[in-house]
Amino acid sequence: MVFKKSSINLRIFILSVFKLSYNFSMEIKELFIPYKDSKTYVRMIVGNPRKTPLILLHGGPGSTHNSFECLDIMSNYDDRTIIMYDQYLCGKSIGGSKEKVSVDNYLDELENIIVYFNFHKVHLLGHSFGGMLIIMLMCDRKPKYVSSIILADSLSSASLWSEESHRLIDSYMPNKYKKIIKKCENKGDFDNKKFKKATELYIKMFLASKLDEKEIPENVLACKKLERRNDSYSYEKLWGKSEFSVTGELKNYEYTDKLSNISVPTLLISGSEDESTPYQNKIMYDHLKCFKKWHLFQNSRHMTYYDYNIEFIKLVVSFLNSIEKDK
């Protein structure tokens, strides 16, 4: 098993001496791609057309591309086209209807982008829910145009996710919040103010970046300040009202056994204090039968590309270039 660890002391040292050098020649294009009853907002970092492009799928459901903008500086390390976009009904994307929110609609939207640009091959990187979309795409549609996939802080099983979430709650959260969560979940009282407060603490403990103000690189800080339009309807319809238990349409999302059908090189990335726990990633890793790697960032939560921005970027670049070198 390929299993790498990063030192928190090394990270702090790098951040303390590293002065971010932006690529001022970077060409960024923003456009709206027609898609069914909507227009998908796409943000493209233009790179070498001879290199296979990388498409980024954000989390959620219902989030935006915003946090991915801290990966713009990947162009300093690897001159390839990078595409990020706001999924249906999210962020800057225009139009759409609630009735059409579904996994198939999200997958159709991704494939619409690929067709629009006439990409014959792509690499895919999905964070959290974005990783789920990639897994479903690879297992259900078996596309020939995907060269590799990167699953960052993601999952292959809704039931295991729920089990691990409750294990984190029982093991690490204060007793009063454990009781609130249990009581509200039993009653289905997800709008309860105390439940929301407990959820906020859970997010702080297992999702939010661990970096304090002095450690945050400028590009990450800029992303955190961007305005965003999240779509709560999509989140509740597909996931549910609770971060800990999947009660929406994804409650039957069980793809662990199907991972063996994935044949392209796969990179798993996760954090040691991530709600996408090491245990979940170990299970995913073991079920993959393709060329695979797993990188565990120590002392990191769900936002690994915030907590270890430069290391994350170098890891992804190294993985992509090693694949293309072998071909």
C-alpha positions as MATLAB code, in Angstrom:
seq = 'MVFKKSSINLRIFILSVFKLSYNFSMEIKELFIPYKDSKTYVRMIVGNPRKTPLILLHGGPGSTHNSFECLDIMSNYDDRTIIMYDQYLCGKSIGGSKEKVSVDNYLDELENIIVYFNFHKVHLLGHSFGGMLIIMLMCDRKPKYVSSIILADSLSSASLWSEESHRLIDSYMPNKYKKIIKKCENKGDFDNKKFKKATELYIKMFLASKLDEKEIPENVLACKKLERRNDSYSYEKLWGKSEFSVTGELKNYEYTDKLSNISVPTLLISGSEDESTPYQNKIMYDHLKCFKKWHLFQNSRHMTYYDYNIEFIKLVVSFLNSIEKDK';
ca = [
       0.000    0.000    0.000;
       1.296    3.451   -0.899;
       0.691    5.471    2.237;
       2.423    8.819    2.765;
       2.369   11.154    5.743;
       3.171   14.875    5.946;
       4.651   16.515    9.007;
       2.806   19.441   10.565;
       6.162   20.940   11.587;
       7.390   20.817    8.007;
       4.143   22.403    6.814;
       4.448   25.313    9.235;
       8.077   25.784    8.228;
       7.197   25.844    4.542;
       4.387   28.317    5.098;
       6.604   30.556    7.204;
       9.359   30.861    4.585;
       7.383   30.394    1.375;
       6.426   33.602   -0.443;
       3.714   32.858   -2.906;
       4.757   33.641   -6.472;
       1.695   34.047   -8.626;
       1.925   33.355  -12.313;
       0.941   36.768  -13.655;
       0.918   35.412  -17.216;
      -1.868   33.033  -16.223;
      -4.794   33.276  -18.635;
      -8.186   32.862  -16.998;
     -11.372   32.567  -19.042;
     -14.894   32.693  -17.668;
     -17.815   31.530  -19.772;
     -21.327   30.152  -19.600;
     -22.012   26.864  -21.372;
     -25.611   26.146  -22.462;
     -26.988   23.104  -20.683;
     -30.636   22.025  -20.905;
     -32.664   24.803  -19.215;
     -29.591   26.485  -17.743;
     -26.103   27.822  -18.382;
     -23.156   26.313  -16.521;
     -20.606   28.789  -15.222;
     -17.104   27.592  -16.161;
     -13.779   29.053  -15.068;
     -10.797   27.917  -17.132;
      -7.075   28.286  -16.483;
      -5.708   28.052  -20.011;
      -2.732   25.731  -20.387;
      -0.761   23.706  -22.898;
      -3.287   22.137  -25.333;
      -0.995   19.129  -25.733;
      -1.524   18.185  -22.077;
      -4.643   16.367  -20.932;
      -6.899   18.883  -19.139;
      -7.938   18.537  -15.501;
     -11.592   19.088  -14.525;
     -12.437   19.870  -10.901;
     -15.770   18.803   -9.365;
     -16.697   20.674   -6.216;
     -18.421   19.282   -3.153;
     -21.902   19.731   -1.793;
     -24.355   18.863   -3.111;
     -25.129   22.532   -3.647;
     -21.738   24.140   -3.055;
     -19.634   26.164   -5.533;
     -16.270   26.151   -7.301;
     -14.992   29.022   -5.100;
     -12.604   27.114   -2.857;
     -10.925   25.583   -5.917;
      -9.594   28.988   -6.937;
      -6.746   28.436   -4.468;
      -5.562   25.785   -6.930;
      -5.022   28.359   -9.691;
      -1.333   28.406   -8.843;
      -1.095   24.838  -10.036;
      -0.241   26.521  -13.335;
       3.071   27.557  -11.717;
       3.966   23.871  -11.459;
       2.182   22.305  -14.412;
       1.135   24.023  -17.622;
      -2.118   22.218  -18.307;
      -5.668   23.494  -18.763;
      -7.669   23.400  -15.517;
     -11.444   23.699  -15.514;
     -13.656   24.363  -12.510;
     -17.373   25.026  -12.676;
     -20.482   25.664  -10.599;
     -22.805   22.678  -10.718;
     -26.475   22.936  -11.667;
     -28.359   25.621   -9.656;
     -25.152   26.520   -7.792;
     -22.931   29.584   -7.618;
     -22.776   31.635  -10.789;
     -24.557   29.092  -12.965;
     -27.754   30.516  -14.450;
     -31.267   29.103  -14.646;
     -32.231   25.525  -13.955;
     -35.160   24.041  -12.064;
     -35.391   22.200   -8.783;
     -37.327   19.374  -10.420;
     -34.261   18.416  -12.455;
     -31.845   18.125   -9.542;
     -30.485   14.573   -9.639;
     -27.232   12.661   -9.862;
     -27.888   11.873  -13.526;
     -28.394   15.569  -14.220;
     -25.042   16.391  -12.574;
     -23.302   13.694  -14.626;
     -24.974   14.883  -17.831;
     -23.753   18.396  -17.031;
     -20.156   17.210  -16.642;
     -20.299   15.328  -19.921;
     -21.847   18.382  -21.582;
     -18.750   20.396  -20.597;
     -16.442   17.723  -22.012;
     -18.377   17.643  -25.292;
     -18.498   21.456  -25.476;
     -14.701   21.703  -25.382;
     -14.296   18.618  -27.574;
     -11.990   16.992  -25.036;
     -11.007   13.474  -26.063;
      -9.289   12.754  -22.755;
      -9.567   14.352  -19.295;
      -8.327   13.893  -15.749;
     -11.001   14.315  -13.058;
     -10.550   15.577   -9.499;
     -13.534   15.526   -7.170;
     -13.718   16.829   -3.619;
     -16.201   15.160   -1.238;
     -19.514   15.003   -3.174;
     -17.532   15.735   -6.334;
     -15.668   12.485   -5.693;
     -18.963   10.650   -5.344;
     -20.004   11.937   -8.765;
     -16.757   10.665  -10.261;
     -17.201    7.241   -8.676;
     -20.757    6.976  -10.029;
     -19.618    8.158  -13.449;
     -16.819    5.583  -13.614;
     -18.876    2.668  -12.296;
     -22.206    3.337  -14.008;
     -21.270    4.992  -17.304;
     -17.770    3.526  -17.775;
     -16.465    6.451  -19.864;
     -13.540    5.969  -22.247;
     -12.457    9.621  -22.073;
     -11.134    9.575  -18.484;
      -7.356    9.170  -18.093;
      -7.237    9.211  -14.290;
      -9.260   10.199  -11.253;
      -8.424   11.912   -7.970;
     -10.812   11.419   -5.045;
     -10.147   14.056   -2.386;
     -11.808   13.655    1.023;
     -14.581   11.570   -0.502;
     -16.566    8.387    0.121;
     -17.870    5.253   -1.545;
     -20.610    4.312    0.942;
     -23.373    6.416    2.518;
     -23.920    3.900    5.314;
     -20.219    3.745    6.223;
     -20.037    7.544    6.121;
     -22.887    7.717    8.617;
     -21.286    5.085   10.864;
     -17.970    6.922   10.856;
     -19.633   10.297   11.440;
     -21.366    8.958   14.526;
     -18.133    7.351   15.693;
     -16.449   10.757   15.486;
     -19.347   12.300   17.402;
     -19.258    9.630   20.119;
     -15.467    9.659   20.415;
     -14.605   13.345   20.291;
     -17.554   15.651   20.846;
     -18.646   16.907   24.302;
     -21.406   14.858   25.935;
     -24.033   17.596   25.770;
     -23.687   17.783   21.984;
     -23.780   14.006   21.645;
     -27.119   13.994   23.468;
     -28.516   16.839   21.365;
     -27.559   15.143   18.104;
     -28.981   11.799   19.171;
     -32.224   13.325   20.411;
     -32.781   15.465   17.332;
     -31.903   12.676   14.908;
     -34.346   10.321   16.640;
     -37.085   12.927   16.273;
     -36.025   14.126   12.846;
     -35.801   17.597   14.357;
     -33.027   18.897   12.119;
     -34.153   22.521   12.252;
     -33.643   22.642   16.011;
     -31.296   25.510   16.974;
     -29.344   23.265   19.347;
     -28.891   20.668   16.606;
     -27.600   23.360   14.242;
     -25.175   24.554   16.909;
     -23.936   20.991   17.425;
     -23.512   20.654   13.649;
     -21.455   23.858   13.590;
     -19.120   22.398   16.208;
     -18.820   19.158   14.224;
     -17.937   21.152   11.109;
     -15.313   23.093   13.047;
     -13.800   19.863   14.381;
     -13.775   17.742   11.219;
     -14.400   19.913    8.147;
     -13.058   23.445    8.556;
      -9.432   24.270    7.811;
      -7.030   23.978   10.735;
      -4.955   26.942    9.598;
      -5.045   30.066   11.728;
      -4.799   33.545   10.223;
      -0.990   33.594   10.353;
      -0.695   30.282    8.492;
      -3.195   30.881    5.691;
      -1.517   31.491    2.302;
      -2.764   34.543    0.402;
      -4.434   32.491   -2.322;
      -6.373   30.403    0.229;
      -7.400   33.501    2.185;
      -8.687   35.091   -1.028;
     -10.873   32.036   -1.699;
     -12.356   32.140    1.784;
     -13.469   35.745    1.146;
     -15.241   35.069   -2.152;
     -19.001   35.510   -2.243;
     -20.831   32.259   -2.780;
     -24.390   31.187   -3.532;
     -24.959   27.735   -2.099;
     -28.071   25.810   -3.049;
     -29.600   24.304    0.086;
     -32.399   22.652   -1.883;
     -29.969   20.429   -3.802;
     -28.192   19.503   -0.576;
     -31.381   18.512    1.196;
     -32.867   16.668   -1.769;
     -29.806   14.535   -2.431;
     -28.085   14.368    0.959;
     -30.646   15.414    3.568;
     -30.853   17.856    6.450;
     -28.209   16.201    8.601;
     -24.474   16.203    7.889;
     -24.175   12.923    9.804;
     -26.883   10.765    8.235;
     -27.813   10.535    4.569;
     -31.588   10.785    4.357;
     -31.918   12.151    0.813;
     -31.783   10.380   -2.526;
     -28.131    9.418   -1.948;
     -29.052    7.263    1.075;
     -28.672    4.180   -1.136;
     -25.283    5.282   -2.441;
     -23.241    2.095   -1.946;
     -20.343    1.835   -4.389;
     -17.578    0.205   -2.371;
     -17.929   -3.184   -4.063;
     -18.168   -1.482   -7.462;
     -14.787    0.241   -7.084;
     -13.114   -2.828   -8.550;
     -14.685   -1.855  -11.888;
     -12.558    1.300  -12.074;
      -9.601    0.666  -14.368;
      -7.887    4.070  -14.622;
      -5.102    5.244  -12.254;
      -6.621    6.570   -9.037;
      -5.273    8.843   -6.318;
      -6.971    9.060   -2.921;
      -6.322   12.096   -0.718;
      -7.606   12.582    2.818;
      -6.804   14.115    6.189;
      -6.085   12.409    9.496;
      -8.900   14.385   11.202;
     -11.174   14.356    8.177;
     -14.820   13.327    8.274;
     -13.721   11.279    5.282;
     -11.866    9.164    7.819;
      -8.694    7.123    7.238;
     -10.790    3.998    7.815;
     -13.122    4.882    4.936;
     -10.211    5.663    2.644;
      -8.457    2.417    3.584;
     -11.567    0.486    2.582;
     -11.792    2.364   -0.712;
      -8.095    1.801   -1.361;
      -8.376   -1.932   -0.721;
     -11.339   -2.325   -3.084;
      -9.641   -0.534   -5.960;
      -7.920   -2.992   -8.309;
      -6.382   -0.407  -10.646;
      -3.068    1.450  -10.280;
      -3.652    3.387   -7.066;
      -2.083    5.681   -4.514;
      -3.277    7.094   -1.224;
      -1.869   10.164    0.493;
      -2.900   10.931    4.071;
      -2.213   14.469    5.259;
      -1.525   14.512    8.980;
      -3.240   17.101   11.185;
      -5.682   18.000    8.426;
      -9.460   17.977    8.205;
     -11.821   17.877    5.231;
     -10.250   20.809    3.360;
      -6.898   19.203    2.613;
      -6.228   21.548   -0.289;
      -6.563   24.476    2.137;
      -4.519   22.965    4.964;
      -1.732   21.741    2.664;
      -2.242   23.913   -0.392;
       1.207   23.717   -1.990;
       1.793   20.101   -0.976;
      -1.650   19.169   -2.356;
      -0.881   20.864   -5.656;
       2.537   19.212   -5.988;
       1.009   15.832   -5.164;
      -1.634   16.178   -7.879;
       0.885   17.460  -10.451;
       3.301   14.620   -9.711;
       0.512   12.045  -10.035;
      -0.756   13.417  -13.353;
       2.682   13.779  -14.890;
       3.743   10.287  -13.820;
       0.705    8.856  -15.589;
       1.331   10.785  -18.783;
       5.034    9.895  -18.703;
       4.188    6.199  -18.610;
       1.999    6.442  -21.713;
];
